[in-house]
Amino acid sequence: MTFRWIRSFCAATVLLCLSTLIISSSAVIYDQYSDLPLGKEYDFVIAGGGTAGLALASRLSENSAFNVLVLEAATSSIGVFNITVPYFSTRNMLQYDWNLTTTVQSGLGDRWLFFPRRFILGGSSSINGMFYTRGSVDDFNCFAGVTGDDGWSWDNIQQYLALNERLVSPAGNPNTADEFDPDVHYIGGAVDVSLPSFSQNIDSKVLDAAHELGGVYSYNEDVNSGMPLGLGWLPRTIDSKGRRSSSVTAYLSDESRDNLDVLVNARVARVVPTKNRNTTAGYSFRTVDFTQNITDVTASKEGVVGSPQILLNSGIGNSTALSAAGITPLIDLPSVGQNLSDQPFIANAFLANTSNTYDDINRNDTVLKEALTEWLGEDRLPGVFRGAGPLGDTFANQISYYRVSEELTGHYGDFSAGVTSPHLEIYPGNGYFLTPPTTGYYLSMTTVVVSPASRGSITVNDSNPFTPPLIDPGYLTVDFDVAAIKEAFKILYTFLNASVWDDYILEPPVGLPSIPDFFTMNSTQLDAQLESYVRNSTSSSAHPVGTVAMSAKNASYGVLDPDLKVKGVDGLRVVDASAFPFVTCSHTQVPVYVFVERAAEIIKASWQ
Ligand SMILES: *[C@@H]1O[C@H](CO)[C@@H](O)[C@H](O)[C@H]1NC(C)=O
Ligand SMILES: *[C@@H]1O[C@H](CO)[C@@H](O)[C@H](O)[C@H]1NC(C)=O
Ligand SMILES: *[C@@H]1O[C@H](CO)[C@@H](O)[C@H](O)[C@H]1NC(C)=O
Ligand SMILES: *[C@@H]1O[C@H](CO)[C@@H](O)[C@H](O)[C@H]1NC(C)=O
Ligand SMILES: *[C@@H]1O[C@H](CO)[C@@H](O)[C@H](O)[C@H]1NC(C)=O
Ligand SMILES: *[C@@H]1O[C@H](CO)[C@@H](O)[C@H](O)[C@H]1NC(C)=O
Ligand SMILES: *[C@@H]1O[C@H](CO)[C@@H](O)[C@H](O)[C@H]1NC(C)=O
Ligand SMILES: *[C@@H]1O[C@H](CO)[C@@H](O)[C@H](O)[C@H]1NC(C)=O
Ligand SMILES: *[C@@H]1O[C@H](CO)[C@@H](O)[C@H](O)[C@H]1NC(C)=O
Ligand SMILES: *[C@@H]1O[C@H](CO)[C@@H](O)[C@H](O)[C@H]1NC(C)=O
Ligand SMILES: *[C@@H]1O[C@H](CO)[C@@H](O)[C@H](O)[C@H]1NC(C)=O
Ligand SMILES: *[C@@H]1O[C@H](CO)[C@@H](O)[C@H](O)[C@H]1NC(C)=O
């Protein structure tokens, strides 16, 4: 064992060890295994300090009798300025990503894609777009139906939303009373949620267009009521000083807690079996193997794993496929890694007749500096509140949801959870999404299929736990998804045909027709052009789920029981988005927090 080597390393560079040891007000964050308290025995070891891992660690360690350890592969994100500033979520911060790519995607003209997976403490919650969207009544009722556990129903998850959400006034305290329904929000939870703080040039146009058109565009007073259809304001996980609220800031910073340790730079390879005659399988999985030149840590109660790759590396999966990859199969669970689904995403940029967008922030340092000074507030600019200006917001102020036509569902089937669930999401952004071209000002209208039919997989091809897995999201491999995006364009172009946009839109995105042409061109040609554009332009929305899906207790498929325990395995649960049986019609962070809050309750109750 190399423990000794690490100790001498520390002894030789004591300052390094000390200066890299960050003590937050609650958990202690360690850089080196050798810094962990000697002889401390952990009741729970959590693999992955992401959105779910940190929130779960925080909840479990509320019981002072439990010692909890989190293992996180990345470094700490505490105090990283670019993470704190909400608007910087529009940047590709590759230093905080695993830099994985998909396999060649037949549905995308044989392209392969960058597949976001965050490499930072707090995971996606440290770097995402912060959209606060819950999904629909039917999403959760369907989770309850599929698993036979009413605890996942919309009514029952309200208590977990309440533990997670703290609705606050946005920075600068603008009047947002008309932008949400207070009856569907909670004010006592961990994560700060607020309505947009900075008025965008396009806000009134977006709302006027919805008003002018009515129908499916009708104003929805609150898209988080469980009935998301229509167009409404978008709450975000941003605090009242215009800063990102993540699982790090929300769950790791409350009270002093010496029973919660976080070890960063610790990459989990697998879970390891220990003989246990009391279990059906003959062993438990309570030991976690990870690198920092250290072999393993054992949890006396449970380990919690966040990834199908770790299960496969551990011999839990399709036995035939594992053998072929050179991994000794231990538990035959063929669903591990299967049923991957992600929401196909296209940010469509229309050239706009304005200079009042956020494009210059992303390409002109003078404008960026001015915006930063404004965001920093009173320290720099007397009388200006903290979090002021465009940097205190994310890249969308409103969001809208639609169902595809009954013609389409009649033809292909309905892949949504039910009538309260949209198939499509469209949201406006006052500028180009990510890095803008050097000239021009843009209106981006992002289209997403939130209830996709396509499924893919995550598999391993060899026995080295650190070989990147084969990621095949199967984008647009079911025709429904392409047909649904085509309908999204019909909805979008009709929206942009409202009179408020008349002098505003100058040019369509490269590859798409102009607004008048869309309605007059030969429909066969339009169809072919849309199909080509869609297959060329689709990318990941960073919402992959389903690879370690929960199912009913005696189901013939699935990986987890409804209490998130790995089927037939003692000592192991999976608490993250991979446990979703399908993707909710929303962004994934709120449903992930719901899973964590319920899992924490279940786990605490089972060890009382
Ligand atoms: C933060 O963002 C600024 C502006 O893009 C960049 O210059 C800087 O390198 C970033 N800092 C870190 C630590 O990534
Ligand atoms: C991903 O690439 C960036 C450079 O583009 C690098 O800084 C980062 O460390 C890489 N991530 C991992 C997990 O290696
Ligand atoms: C097996 O069960 C017995 C009786 O409940 C208990 O004493 C023992 O500790 C259990 N063994 C393991 C490895 O959990
Ligand atoms: C592990 O050991 C290797 C050399 O054997 C060293 O380069 C590396 O920095 C060590 N990693 C940690 C986390 O101590
Ligand atoms: C397991 O994997 C093998 C080989 O990849 C495949 O042929 C088989 O269909 C899979 N079994 C199940 C039950 O999915
Ligand atoms: C994928 O999910 C469906 C239910 O949506 C289920 O019928 C099927 O068995 C699952 N496939 C695997 C390999 O788990
Ligand atoms: C950047 O913005 C400043 C302030 O608005 C402006 O004066 C300058 O011309 C811009 N620079 C470029 C290269 O557009
Ligand atoms: C899988 O492993 C085999 C044998 O090492 C290798 O030839 C093949 O290229 C790998 N496949 C992928 C997709 O990486
Ligand atoms: C587009 O707008 C024009 C002018 O308001 C209107 O006459 C036309 O019916 C609209 N087209 C569609 C398809 O909505
Ligand atoms: C741009 O907008 C101005 C009014 O703001 C209008 O006068 C002008 O005609 C518009 N240009 C185009 C090409 O639509
Ligand atoms: C899609 O990409 C192909 C190959 O680059 C190109 O020929 C085609 O014009 C593109 N389609 C659209 C609609 O942009
Ligand atoms: C539309 O275009 C297709 C193929 O390009 C052609 O066969 C068809 O006749 C056209 N329809 C009309 C109404 O022009």
PDB file of C-alpha atoms in Angstrom, residues 418-541:
ATOM      1  CA  GLY A 418     -49.350  11.902 -20.364  1.00  0.00           C
ATOM      2  CA  VAL A 419     -51.450  14.874 -21.435  1.00  0.00           C
ATOM      3  CA  THR A 420     -49.890  17.297 -18.920  1.00  0.00           C
ATOM      4  CA  SER A 421     -46.434  16.535 -20.371  1.00  0.00           C
ATOM      5  CA  PRO A 422     -45.134  18.449 -23.375  1.00  0.00           C
ATOM      6  CA  HIS A 423     -43.085  16.839 -26.132  1.00  0.00           C
ATOM      7  CA  LEU A 424     -41.359  20.089 -27.062  1.00  0.00           C
ATOM      8  CA  GLU A 425     -39.584  22.925 -25.323  1.00  0.00           C
ATOM      9  CA  ILE A 426     -38.716  26.250 -26.963  1.00  0.00           C
ATOM     10  CA  TYR A 427     -37.002  29.133 -25.212  1.00  0.00           C
ATOM     11  CA  PRO A 428     -35.740  32.523 -26.349  1.00  0.00           C
ATOM     12  CA  GLY A 429     -32.301  33.933 -25.656  1.00  0.00           C
ATOM     13  CA  ASN A 430     -31.312  37.538 -26.257  1.00  0.00           C
ATOM     14  CA  GLY A 431     -28.170  36.616 -28.193  1.00  0.00           C
ATOM     15  CA  TYR A 432     -26.209  33.784 -29.751  1.00  0.00           C
ATOM     16  CA  PHE A 433     -25.929  30.642 -27.622  1.00  0.00           C
ATOM     17  CA  LEU A 434     -22.244  30.050 -26.663  1.00  0.00           C
ATOM     18  CA  THR A 435     -19.549  31.872 -28.663  1.00  0.00           C
ATOM     19  CA  PRO A 436     -21.113  34.359 -31.110  1.00  0.00           C
ATOM     20  CA  PRO A 437     -19.726  35.159 -34.560  1.00  0.00           C
ATOM     21  CA  THR A 438     -17.535  38.287 -34.634  1.00  0.00           C
ATOM     22  CA  THR A 439     -20.358  40.448 -35.982  1.00  0.00           C
ATOM     23  CA  GLY A 440     -24.139  40.516 -35.852  1.00  0.00           C
ATOM     24  CA  TYR A 441     -26.681  40.429 -33.063  1.00  0.00           C
ATOM     25  CA  TYR A 442     -28.891  37.423 -32.540  1.00  0.00           C
ATOM     26  CA  LEU A 443     -32.140  36.052 -31.231  1.00  0.00           C
ATOM     27  CA  SER A 444     -31.682  32.417 -30.306  1.00  0.00           C
ATOM     28  CA  MET A 445     -34.726  30.200 -30.196  1.00  0.00           C
ATOM     29  CA  THR A 446     -33.693  26.873 -28.750  1.00  0.00           C
ATOM     30  CA  THR A 447     -35.761  23.815 -29.641  1.00  0.00           C
ATOM     31  CA  VAL A 448     -35.653  20.630 -27.563  1.00  0.00           C
ATOM     32  CA  VAL A 449     -37.584  17.356 -27.748  1.00  0.00           C
ATOM     33  CA  VAL A 450     -38.228  16.858 -24.041  1.00  0.00           C
ATOM     34  CA  SER A 451     -40.058  13.520 -24.413  1.00  0.00           C
ATOM     35  CA  PRO A 452     -37.837  11.708 -26.912  1.00  0.00           C
ATOM     36  CA  ALA A 453     -38.519   8.184 -28.164  1.00  0.00           C
ATOM     37  CA  SER A 454     -34.914   7.258 -29.053  1.00  0.00           C
ATOM     38  CA  ARG A 455     -32.871   5.211 -26.604  1.00  0.00           C
ATOM     39  CA  GLY A 456     -29.164   4.467 -26.444  1.00  0.00           C
ATOM     40  CA  SER A 457     -26.660   2.851 -24.117  1.00  0.00           C
ATOM     41  CA  ILE A 458     -23.494   3.106 -22.084  1.00  0.00           C
ATOM     42  CA  THR A 459     -21.244   0.067 -22.332  1.00  0.00           C
ATOM     43  CA  VAL A 460     -17.676  -0.831 -21.477  1.00  0.00           C
ATOM     44  CA  ASN A 461     -15.313  -2.430 -23.923  1.00  0.00           C
ATOM     45  CA  ASP A 462     -12.489  -3.555 -21.649  1.00  0.00           C
ATOM     46  CA  SER A 463     -11.712  -4.254 -18.028  1.00  0.00           C
ATOM     47  CA  ASN A 464      -9.755  -1.060 -17.329  1.00  0.00           C
ATOM     48  CA  PRO A 465     -12.134   0.980 -15.153  1.00  0.00           C
ATOM     49  CA  PHE A 466     -10.656   4.226 -16.485  1.00  0.00           C
ATOM     50  CA  THR A 467     -11.120   3.550 -20.181  1.00  0.00           C
ATOM     51  CA  PRO A 468     -13.853   5.978 -21.263  1.00  0.00           C
ATOM     52  CA  PRO A 469     -17.132   4.091 -21.713  1.00  0.00           C
ATOM     53  CA  LEU A 470     -18.804   3.769 -25.107  1.00  0.00           C
ATOM     54  CA  ILE A 471     -21.563   6.372 -25.078  1.00  0.00           C
ATOM     55  CA  ASP A 472     -24.283   5.850 -27.645  1.00  0.00           C
ATOM     56  CA  PRO A 473     -27.252   8.151 -26.943  1.00  0.00           C
ATOM     57  CA  GLY A 474     -28.961   6.941 -30.135  1.00  0.00           C
ATOM     58  CA  TYR A 475     -30.052  10.487 -31.029  1.00  0.00           C
ATOM     59  CA  LEU A 476     -32.864  10.645 -33.620  1.00  0.00           C
ATOM     60  CA  THR A 477     -32.829   6.902 -34.225  1.00  0.00           C
ATOM     61  CA  VAL A 478     -36.630   6.779 -33.819  1.00  0.00           C
ATOM     62  CA  ASP A 479     -38.484   8.729 -36.528  1.00  0.00           C
ATOM     63  CA  PHE A 480     -40.859  10.258 -33.991  1.00  0.00           C
ATOM     64  CA  ASP A 481     -38.060  12.487 -32.684  1.00  0.00           C
ATOM     65  CA  VAL A 482     -37.315  13.979 -36.118  1.00  0.00           C
ATOM     66  CA  ALA A 483     -41.015  14.464 -36.847  1.00  0.00           C
ATOM     67  CA  ALA A 484     -41.404  16.148 -33.447  1.00  0.00           C
ATOM     68  CA  ILE A 485     -38.599  18.642 -34.138  1.00  0.00           C
ATOM     69  CA  LYS A 486     -40.156  19.441 -37.502  1.00  0.00           C
ATOM     70  CA  GLU A 487     -43.353  20.319 -35.629  1.00  0.00           C
ATOM     71  CA  ALA A 488     -41.267  22.411 -33.235  1.00  0.00           C
ATOM     72  CA  PHE A 489     -40.166  24.485 -36.228  1.00  0.00           C
ATOM     73  CA  LYS A 490     -43.767  24.971 -37.336  1.00  0.00           C
ATOM     74  CA  ILE A 491     -44.577  26.189 -33.810  1.00  0.00           C
ATOM     75  CA  LEU A 492     -41.462  28.371 -33.710  1.00  0.00           C
ATOM     76  CA  TYR A 493     -41.966  29.972 -37.127  1.00  0.00           C
ATOM     77  CA  THR A 494     -45.592  30.706 -36.343  1.00  0.00           C
ATOM     78  CA  PHE A 495     -44.420  32.366 -33.126  1.00  0.00           C
ATOM     79  CA  LEU A 496     -41.881  34.493 -35.015  1.00  0.00           C
ATOM     80  CA  ASN A 497     -44.525  35.377 -37.594  1.00  0.00           C
ATOM     81  CA  ALA A 498     -46.359  37.402 -34.896  1.00  0.00           C
ATOM     82  CA  SER A 499     -46.352  41.092 -35.820  1.00  0.00           C
ATOM     83  CA  VAL A 500     -44.062  42.163 -32.911  1.00  0.00           C
ATOM     84  CA  TRP A 501     -41.128  40.505 -34.673  1.00  0.00           C
ATOM     85  CA  ASP A 502     -41.790  42.182 -38.049  1.00  0.00           C
ATOM     86  CA  ASP A 503     -38.794  44.527 -38.149  1.00  0.00           C
ATOM     87  CA  TYR A 504     -36.720  42.503 -35.731  1.00  0.00           C
ATOM     88  CA  ILE A 505     -35.700  39.341 -37.529  1.00  0.00           C
ATOM     89  CA  LEU A 506     -33.292  39.867 -40.413  1.00  0.00           C
ATOM     90  CA  GLU A 507     -32.084  36.396 -41.350  1.00  0.00           C
ATOM     91  CA  PRO A 508     -32.861  32.793 -40.414  1.00  0.00           C
ATOM     92  CA  PRO A 509     -30.173  30.417 -39.082  1.00  0.00           C
ATOM     93  CA  VAL A 510     -27.897  29.020 -41.794  1.00  0.00           C
ATOM     94  CA  GLY A 511     -29.751  26.037 -43.279  1.00  0.00           C
ATOM     95  CA  LEU A 512     -33.281  27.182 -42.415  1.00  0.00           C
ATOM     96  CA  PRO A 513     -35.745  29.125 -44.610  1.00  0.00           C
ATOM     97  CA  SER A 514     -36.786  32.724 -43.948  1.00  0.00           C
ATOM     98  CA  ILE A 515     -40.035  33.228 -42.088  1.00  0.00           C
ATOM     99  CA  PRO A 516     -42.151  34.058 -45.185  1.00  0.00           C
ATOM    100  CA  ASP A 517     -40.548  31.211 -47.181  1.00  0.00           C
ATOM    101  CA  PHE A 518     -41.292  28.709 -44.435  1.00  0.00           C
ATOM    102  CA  PHE A 519     -45.023  29.170 -45.009  1.00  0.00           C
ATOM    103  CA  THR A 520     -44.986  29.379 -48.784  1.00  0.00           C
ATOM    104  CA  MET A 521     -42.339  26.932 -49.939  1.00  0.00           C
ATOM    105  CA  ASN A 522     -43.030  23.507 -51.416  1.00  0.00           C
ATOM    106  CA  SER A 523     -43.809  21.291 -48.413  1.00  0.00           C
ATOM    107  CA  THR A 524     -41.830  18.314 -49.713  1.00  0.00           C
ATOM    108  CA  GLN A 525     -38.778  20.521 -50.087  1.00  0.00           C
ATOM    109  CA  LEU A 526     -39.355  22.143 -46.688  1.00  0.00           C
ATOM    110  CA  ASP A 527     -39.587  18.721 -45.122  1.00  0.00           C
ATOM    111  CA  ALA A 528     -36.320  17.593 -46.690  1.00  0.00           C
ATOM    112  CA  GLN A 529     -34.539  20.796 -45.714  1.00  0.00           C
ATOM    113  CA  LEU A 530     -35.736  20.581 -42.093  1.00  0.00           C
ATOM    114  CA  GLU A 531     -34.709  16.950 -41.846  1.00  0.00           C
ATOM    115  CA  SER A 532     -31.231  17.783 -43.127  1.00  0.00           C
ATOM    116  CA  TYR A 533     -30.898  20.782 -40.771  1.00  0.00           C
ATOM    117  CA  VAL A 534     -32.117  18.771 -37.779  1.00  0.00           C
ATOM    118  CA  ARG A 535     -29.731  15.869 -38.338  1.00  0.00           C
ATOM    119  CA  ASN A 536     -26.870  18.320 -38.956  1.00  0.00           C
ATOM    120  CA  SER A 537     -27.539  20.537 -35.947  1.00  0.00           C
ATOM    121  CA  THR A 538     -28.757  18.354 -33.083  1.00  0.00           C
ATOM    122  CA  SER A 539     -26.550  18.074 -30.019  1.00  0.00           C
ATOM    123  CA  SER A 540     -26.877  16.982 -26.390  1.00  0.00           C
ATOM    124  CA  SER A 541     -28.960  18.970 -23.946  1.00  0.00           C
TER     125      SER A 541
END
